[in-house]
Amino acid sequence: MITNNFDRRLNRIQWQPSAVPTPEIVDGILNVRPMPDLRGAALTLFGAILGILIGVGLKGMVIPDTTWGPNSGLIGAIVGTLSLAGLGLSVPLAALGAYWHKRRPRLLQFSSMNLLMIVVILLS
């Protein structure tokens, strides 16, 4: 019974054991290219830019000639507070991103790039 059904199916599709794929089928398979996944690229870029801003703010807090450096008044207090708050949030966010890396992979992309840029700016 099973053999008869299988033979009928082969006869319907006119399959031959020595048949080769047609050029149209080969071209159709080779021309299909998967689109690159760029969904995380914007979030990674945003994390890098935010990390650079936080790092420049932190580095500028100790340089006397900057606008927000030591003894700069209200601007220095605002930029310094925002930079310190950014650093204070970036470290736990990176730890949370590493902990939730399977559930929220984009959080890991954002937070790791953010923390990396802060460290690079501070070490330069």
mmCIF file with all atom_site columns, C-alpha atoms in Angstrom:
data_model
loop_
_atom_site.group_PDB
_atom_site.id
_atom_site.type_symbol
_atom_site.label_atom_id
_atom_site.label_alt_id
_atom_site.label_comp_id
_atom_site.label_asym_id
_atom_site.label_entity_id
_atom_site.label_seq_id
_atom_site.pdbx_PDB_ins_code
_atom_site.Cartn_x
_atom_site.Cartn_y
_atom_site.Cartn_z
_atom_site.occupancy
_atom_site.B_iso_or_equiv
_atom_site.pdbx_formal_charge
_atom_site.auth_seq_id
_atom_site.auth_comp_id
_atom_site.auth_asym_id
_atom_site.auth_atom_id
_atom_site.pdbx_PDB_model_num
ATOM 1   C CA . MET A 1 1   ? 0.000  0.000  0.000   1.00 0.00 ? 1   MET A CA 1
ATOM 2   C CA . ILE A 1 2   ? 2.725  2.469  0.978   1.00 0.00 ? 2   ILE A CA 1
ATOM 3   C CA . THR A 1 3   ? 4.866  1.481  -2.003  1.00 0.00 ? 3   THR A CA 1
ATOM 4   C CA . ASN A 1 4   ? 1.957  1.984  -4.396  1.00 0.00 ? 4   ASN A CA 1
ATOM 5   C CA . ASN A 1 5   ? 1.273  5.485  -3.020  1.00 0.00 ? 5   ASN A CA 1
ATOM 6   C CA . PHE A 1 6   ? 4.943  6.401  -3.272  1.00 0.00 ? 6   PHE A CA 1
ATOM 7   C CA . ASP A 1 7   ? 5.181  5.116  -6.849  1.00 0.00 ? 7   ASP A CA 1
ATOM 8   C CA . ARG A 1 8   ? 2.040  7.069  -7.805  1.00 0.00 ? 8   ARG A CA 1
ATOM 9   C CA . ARG A 1 9   ? 3.517  10.251 -6.368  1.00 0.00 ? 9   ARG A CA 1
ATOM 10  C CA . LEU A 1 10  ? 6.739  9.734  -8.306  1.00 0.00 ? 10  LEU A CA 1
ATOM 11  C CA . ASN A 1 11  ? 4.780  9.164  -11.487 1.00 0.00 ? 11  ASN A CA 1
ATOM 12  C CA . ARG A 1 12  ? 2.748  12.349 -10.884 1.00 0.00 ? 12  ARG A CA 1
ATOM 13  C CA . ILE A 1 13  ? 5.832  14.527 -10.550 1.00 0.00 ? 13  ILE A CA 1
ATOM 14  C CA . GLN A 1 14  ? 7.573  12.644 -13.381 1.00 0.00 ? 14  GLN A CA 1
ATOM 15  C CA . TRP A 1 15  ? 10.684 12.051 -11.333 1.00 0.00 ? 15  TRP A CA 1
ATOM 16  C CA . GLN A 1 16  ? 13.616 10.246 -12.882 1.00 0.00 ? 16  GLN A CA 1
ATOM 17  C CA . PRO A 1 17  ? 16.542 8.943  -10.829 1.00 0.00 ? 17  PRO A CA 1
ATOM 18  C CA . SER A 1 18  ? 19.147 10.493 -13.121 1.00 0.00 ? 18  SER A CA 1
ATOM 19  C CA . ALA A 1 19  ? 17.387 13.844 -13.522 1.00 0.00 ? 19  ALA A CA 1
ATOM 20  C CA . VAL A 1 20  ? 19.376 17.022 -12.842 1.00 0.00 ? 20  VAL A CA 1
ATOM 21  C CA . PRO A 1 21  ? 17.940 20.359 -11.736 1.00 0.00 ? 21  PRO A CA 1
ATOM 22  C CA . THR A 1 22  ? 16.997 22.761 -14.475 1.00 0.00 ? 22  THR A CA 1
ATOM 23  C CA . PRO A 1 23  ? 19.033 25.955 -14.913 1.00 0.00 ? 23  PRO A CA 1
ATOM 24  C CA . GLU A 1 24  ? 16.020 28.002 -13.777 1.00 0.00 ? 24  GLU A CA 1
ATOM 25  C CA . ILE A 1 25  ? 15.883 26.171 -10.449 1.00 0.00 ? 25  ILE A CA 1
ATOM 26  C CA . VAL A 1 26  ? 19.629 26.553 -9.894  1.00 0.00 ? 26  VAL A CA 1
ATOM 27  C CA . ASP A 1 27  ? 19.518 30.287 -10.734 1.00 0.00 ? 27  ASP A CA 1
ATOM 28  C CA . GLY A 1 28  ? 16.539 30.779 -8.447  1.00 0.00 ? 28  GLY A CA 1
ATOM 29  C CA . ILE A 1 29  ? 18.359 29.160 -5.541  1.00 0.00 ? 29  ILE A CA 1
ATOM 30  C CA . LEU A 1 30  ? 21.650 30.973 -6.114  1.00 0.00 ? 30  LEU A CA 1
ATOM 31  C CA . ASN A 1 31  ? 20.060 34.405 -6.566  1.00 0.00 ? 31  ASN A CA 1
ATOM 32  C CA . VAL A 1 32  ? 18.239 34.287 -3.243  1.00 0.00 ? 32  VAL A CA 1
ATOM 33  C CA . ARG A 1 33  ? 20.396 36.192 -0.769  1.00 0.00 ? 33  ARG A CA 1
ATOM 34  C CA . PRO A 1 34  ? 19.295 36.758 2.785   1.00 0.00 ? 34  PRO A CA 1
ATOM 35  C CA . MET A 1 35  ? 18.963 40.377 3.844   1.00 0.00 ? 35  MET A CA 1
ATOM 36  C CA . PRO A 1 36  ? 21.391 41.408 6.584   1.00 0.00 ? 36  PRO A CA 1
ATOM 37  C CA . ASP A 1 37  ? 19.854 41.881 10.001  1.00 0.00 ? 37  ASP A CA 1
ATOM 38  C CA . LEU A 1 38  ? 20.247 45.592 10.772  1.00 0.00 ? 38  LEU A CA 1
ATOM 39  C CA . ARG A 1 39  ? 17.691 45.800 13.565  1.00 0.00 ? 39  ARG A CA 1
ATOM 40  C CA . GLY A 1 40  ? 20.333 45.965 16.268  1.00 0.00 ? 40  GLY A CA 1
ATOM 41  C CA . ALA A 1 41  ? 22.661 48.327 14.405  1.00 0.00 ? 41  ALA A CA 1
ATOM 42  C CA . ALA A 1 42  ? 20.745 51.491 15.273  1.00 0.00 ? 42  ALA A CA 1
ATOM 43  C CA . LEU A 1 43  ? 20.578 50.568 18.953  1.00 0.00 ? 43  LEU A CA 1
ATOM 44  C CA . THR A 1 44  ? 24.290 49.714 19.008  1.00 0.00 ? 44  THR A CA 1
ATOM 45  C CA . LEU A 1 45  ? 25.108 53.025 17.353  1.00 0.00 ? 45  LEU A CA 1
ATOM 46  C CA . PHE A 1 46  ? 22.925 54.886 19.841  1.00 0.00 ? 46  PHE A CA 1
ATOM 47  C CA . GLY A 1 47  ? 24.714 53.125 22.703  1.00 0.00 ? 47  GLY A CA 1
ATOM 48  C CA . ALA A 1 48  ? 28.079 54.145 21.261  1.00 0.00 ? 48  ALA A CA 1
ATOM 49  C CA . ILE A 1 49  ? 27.061 57.783 20.839  1.00 0.00 ? 49  ILE A CA 1
ATOM 50  C CA . LEU A 1 50  ? 25.584 57.962 24.328  1.00 0.00 ? 50  LEU A CA 1
ATOM 51  C CA . GLY A 1 51  ? 28.715 56.349 25.775  1.00 0.00 ? 51  GLY A CA 1
ATOM 52  C CA . ILE A 1 52  ? 30.923 58.862 23.984  1.00 0.00 ? 52  ILE A CA 1
ATOM 53  C CA . LEU A 1 53  ? 28.870 61.755 25.364  1.00 0.00 ? 53  LEU A CA 1
ATOM 54  C CA . ILE A 1 54  ? 29.019 60.370 28.906  1.00 0.00 ? 54  ILE A CA 1
ATOM 55  C CA . GLY A 1 55  ? 32.751 59.675 28.603  1.00 0.00 ? 55  GLY A CA 1
ATOM 56  C CA . VAL A 1 56  ? 33.507 63.170 27.298  1.00 0.00 ? 56  VAL A CA 1
ATOM 57  C CA . GLY A 1 57  ? 31.416 64.644 30.096  1.00 0.00 ? 57  GLY A CA 1
ATOM 58  C CA . LEU A 1 58  ? 33.280 62.645 32.726  1.00 0.00 ? 58  LEU A CA 1
ATOM 59  C CA . LYS A 1 59  ? 36.691 63.386 31.252  1.00 0.00 ? 59  LYS A CA 1
ATOM 60  C CA . GLY A 1 60  ? 35.890 67.084 30.962  1.00 0.00 ? 60  GLY A CA 1
ATOM 61  C CA . MET A 1 61  ? 35.003 67.277 34.649  1.00 0.00 ? 61  MET A CA 1
ATOM 62  C CA . VAL A 1 62  ? 38.682 67.049 35.620  1.00 0.00 ? 62  VAL A CA 1
ATOM 63  C CA . ILE A 1 63  ? 40.223 69.167 32.843  1.00 0.00 ? 63  ILE A CA 1
ATOM 64  C CA . PRO A 1 64  ? 40.424 72.824 33.971  1.00 0.00 ? 64  PRO A CA 1
ATOM 65  C CA . ASP A 1 65  ? 40.072 74.452 30.518  1.00 0.00 ? 65  ASP A CA 1
ATOM 66  C CA . THR A 1 66  ? 36.722 72.885 29.599  1.00 0.00 ? 66  THR A CA 1
ATOM 67  C CA . THR A 1 67  ? 33.403 74.657 29.912  1.00 0.00 ? 67  THR A CA 1
ATOM 68  C CA . TRP A 1 68  ? 32.180 72.164 32.506  1.00 0.00 ? 68  TRP A CA 1
ATOM 69  C CA . GLY A 1 69  ? 35.531 71.627 34.221  1.00 0.00 ? 69  GLY A CA 1
ATOM 70  C CA . PRO A 1 70  ? 36.453 72.474 37.815  1.00 0.00 ? 70  PRO A CA 1
ATOM 71  C CA . ASN A 1 71  ? 35.111 75.791 39.144  1.00 0.00 ? 71  ASN A CA 1
ATOM 72  C CA . SER A 1 72  ? 32.817 76.277 36.131  1.00 0.00 ? 72  SER A CA 1
ATOM 73  C CA . GLY A 1 73  ? 29.646 77.000 38.050  1.00 0.00 ? 73  GLY A CA 1
ATOM 74  C CA . LEU A 1 74  ? 26.150 75.867 37.125  1.00 0.00 ? 74  LEU A CA 1
ATOM 75  C CA . ILE A 1 75  ? 27.078 74.410 33.711  1.00 0.00 ? 75  ILE A CA 1
ATOM 76  C CA . GLY A 1 76  ? 29.760 72.273 35.339  1.00 0.00 ? 76  GLY A CA 1
ATOM 77  C CA . ALA A 1 77  ? 27.334 71.075 37.992  1.00 0.00 ? 77  ALA A CA 1
ATOM 78  C CA . ILE A 1 78  ? 24.687 70.125 35.414  1.00 0.00 ? 78  ILE A CA 1
ATOM 79  C CA . VAL A 1 79  ? 27.035 68.361 32.992  1.00 0.00 ? 79  VAL A CA 1
ATOM 80  C CA . GLY A 1 80  ? 28.914 66.687 35.834  1.00 0.00 ? 80  GLY A CA 1
ATOM 81  C CA . THR A 1 81  ? 25.729 65.443 37.454  1.00 0.00 ? 81  THR A CA 1
ATOM 82  C CA . LEU A 1 82  ? 24.384 64.095 34.140  1.00 0.00 ? 82  LEU A CA 1
ATOM 83  C CA . SER A 1 83  ? 27.707 62.411 33.364  1.00 0.00 ? 83  SER A CA 1
ATOM 84  C CA . LEU A 1 84  ? 27.951 60.779 36.767  1.00 0.00 ? 84  LEU A CA 1
ATOM 85  C CA . ALA A 1 85  ? 24.325 59.665 36.556  1.00 0.00 ? 85  ALA A CA 1
ATOM 86  C CA . GLY A 1 86  ? 25.020 58.212 33.100  1.00 0.00 ? 86  GLY A CA 1
ATOM 87  C CA . LEU A 1 87  ? 27.989 56.273 34.429  1.00 0.00 ? 87  LEU A CA 1
ATOM 88  C CA . GLY A 1 88  ? 25.988 55.173 37.451  1.00 0.00 ? 88  GLY A CA 1
ATOM 89  C CA . LEU A 1 89  ? 23.250 53.801 35.204  1.00 0.00 ? 89  LEU A CA 1
ATOM 90  C CA . SER A 1 90  ? 25.541 52.300 32.557  1.00 0.00 ? 90  SER A CA 1
ATOM 91  C CA . VAL A 1 91  ? 27.256 49.822 34.863  1.00 0.00 ? 91  VAL A CA 1
ATOM 92  C CA . PRO A 1 92  ? 24.069 48.197 36.242  1.00 0.00 ? 92  PRO A CA 1
ATOM 93  C CA . LEU A 1 93  ? 22.520 48.308 32.774  1.00 0.00 ? 93  LEU A CA 1
ATOM 94  C CA . ALA A 1 94  ? 25.484 46.373 31.374  1.00 0.00 ? 94  ALA A CA 1
ATOM 95  C CA . ALA A 1 95  ? 25.179 43.818 34.181  1.00 0.00 ? 95  ALA A CA 1
ATOM 96  C CA . LEU A 1 96  ? 21.444 43.510 33.523  1.00 0.00 ? 96  LEU A CA 1
ATOM 97  C CA . GLY A 1 97  ? 22.091 43.154 29.790  1.00 0.00 ? 97  GLY A CA 1
ATOM 98  C CA . ALA A 1 98  ? 24.562 40.350 30.451  1.00 0.00 ? 98  ALA A CA 1
ATOM 99  C CA . TYR A 1 99  ? 22.080 38.628 32.751  1.00 0.00 ? 99  TYR A CA 1
ATOM 100 C CA . TRP A 1 100 ? 19.165 38.938 30.288  1.00 0.00 ? 100 TRP A CA 1
ATOM 101 C CA . HIS A 1 101 ? 21.200 38.319 27.129  1.00 0.00 ? 101 HIS A CA 1
ATOM 102 C CA . LYS A 1 102 ? 18.887 35.564 25.871  1.00 0.00 ? 102 LYS A CA 1
ATOM 103 C CA . ARG A 1 103 ? 15.617 37.360 26.553  1.00 0.00 ? 103 ARG A CA 1
ATOM 104 C CA . ARG A 1 104 ? 16.736 40.840 25.484  1.00 0.00 ? 104 ARG A CA 1
ATOM 105 C CA . PRO A 1 105 ? 19.762 40.609 23.131  1.00 0.00 ? 105 PRO A CA 1
ATOM 106 C CA . ARG A 1 106 ? 19.380 44.223 22.007  1.00 0.00 ? 106 ARG A CA 1
ATOM 107 C CA . LEU A 1 107 ? 19.782 45.444 25.582  1.00 0.00 ? 107 LEU A CA 1
ATOM 108 C CA . LEU A 1 108 ? 23.144 43.681 25.701  1.00 0.00 ? 108 LEU A CA 1
ATOM 109 C CA . GLN A 1 109 ? 24.191 45.295 22.404  1.00 0.00 ? 109 GLN A CA 1
ATOM 110 C CA . PHE A 1 110 ? 23.253 48.748 23.639  1.00 0.00 ? 110 PHE A CA 1
ATOM 111 C CA . SER A 1 111 ? 24.663 48.481 27.145  1.00 0.00 ? 111 SER A CA 1
ATOM 112 C CA . SER A 1 112 ? 27.938 46.811 26.198  1.00 0.00 ? 112 SER A CA 1
ATOM 113 C CA . MET A 1 113 ? 28.682 49.374 23.494  1.00 0.00 ? 113 MET A CA 1
ATOM 114 C CA . ASN A 1 114 ? 27.716 52.187 25.858  1.00 0.00 ? 114 ASN A CA 1
ATOM 115 C CA . LEU A 1 115 ? 30.029 50.979 28.630  1.00 0.00 ? 115 LEU A CA 1
ATOM 116 C CA . LEU A 1 116 ? 32.824 50.217 26.168  1.00 0.00 ? 116 LEU A CA 1
ATOM 117 C CA . MET A 1 117 ? 32.763 53.770 24.800  1.00 0.00 ? 117 MET A CA 1
ATOM 118 C CA . ILE A 1 118 ? 32.802 55.244 28.305  1.00 0.00 ? 118 ILE A CA 1
ATOM 119 C CA . VAL A 1 119 ? 35.839 53.162 29.253  1.00 0.00 ? 119 VAL A CA 1
ATOM 120 C CA . VAL A 1 120 ? 37.648 53.962 25.995  1.00 0.00 ? 120 VAL A CA 1
ATOM 121 C CA . ILE A 1 121 ? 37.113 57.704 26.426  1.00 0.00 ? 121 ILE A CA 1
ATOM 122 C CA . LEU A 1 122 ? 38.189 57.622 30.067  1.00 0.00 ? 122 LEU A CA 1
ATOM 123 C CA . LEU A 1 123 ? 41.340 55.634 29.289  1.00 0.00 ? 123 LEU A CA 1
ATOM 124 C CA . SER A 1 124 ? 42.391 57.807 26.347  1.00 0.00 ? 124 SER A CA 1
#
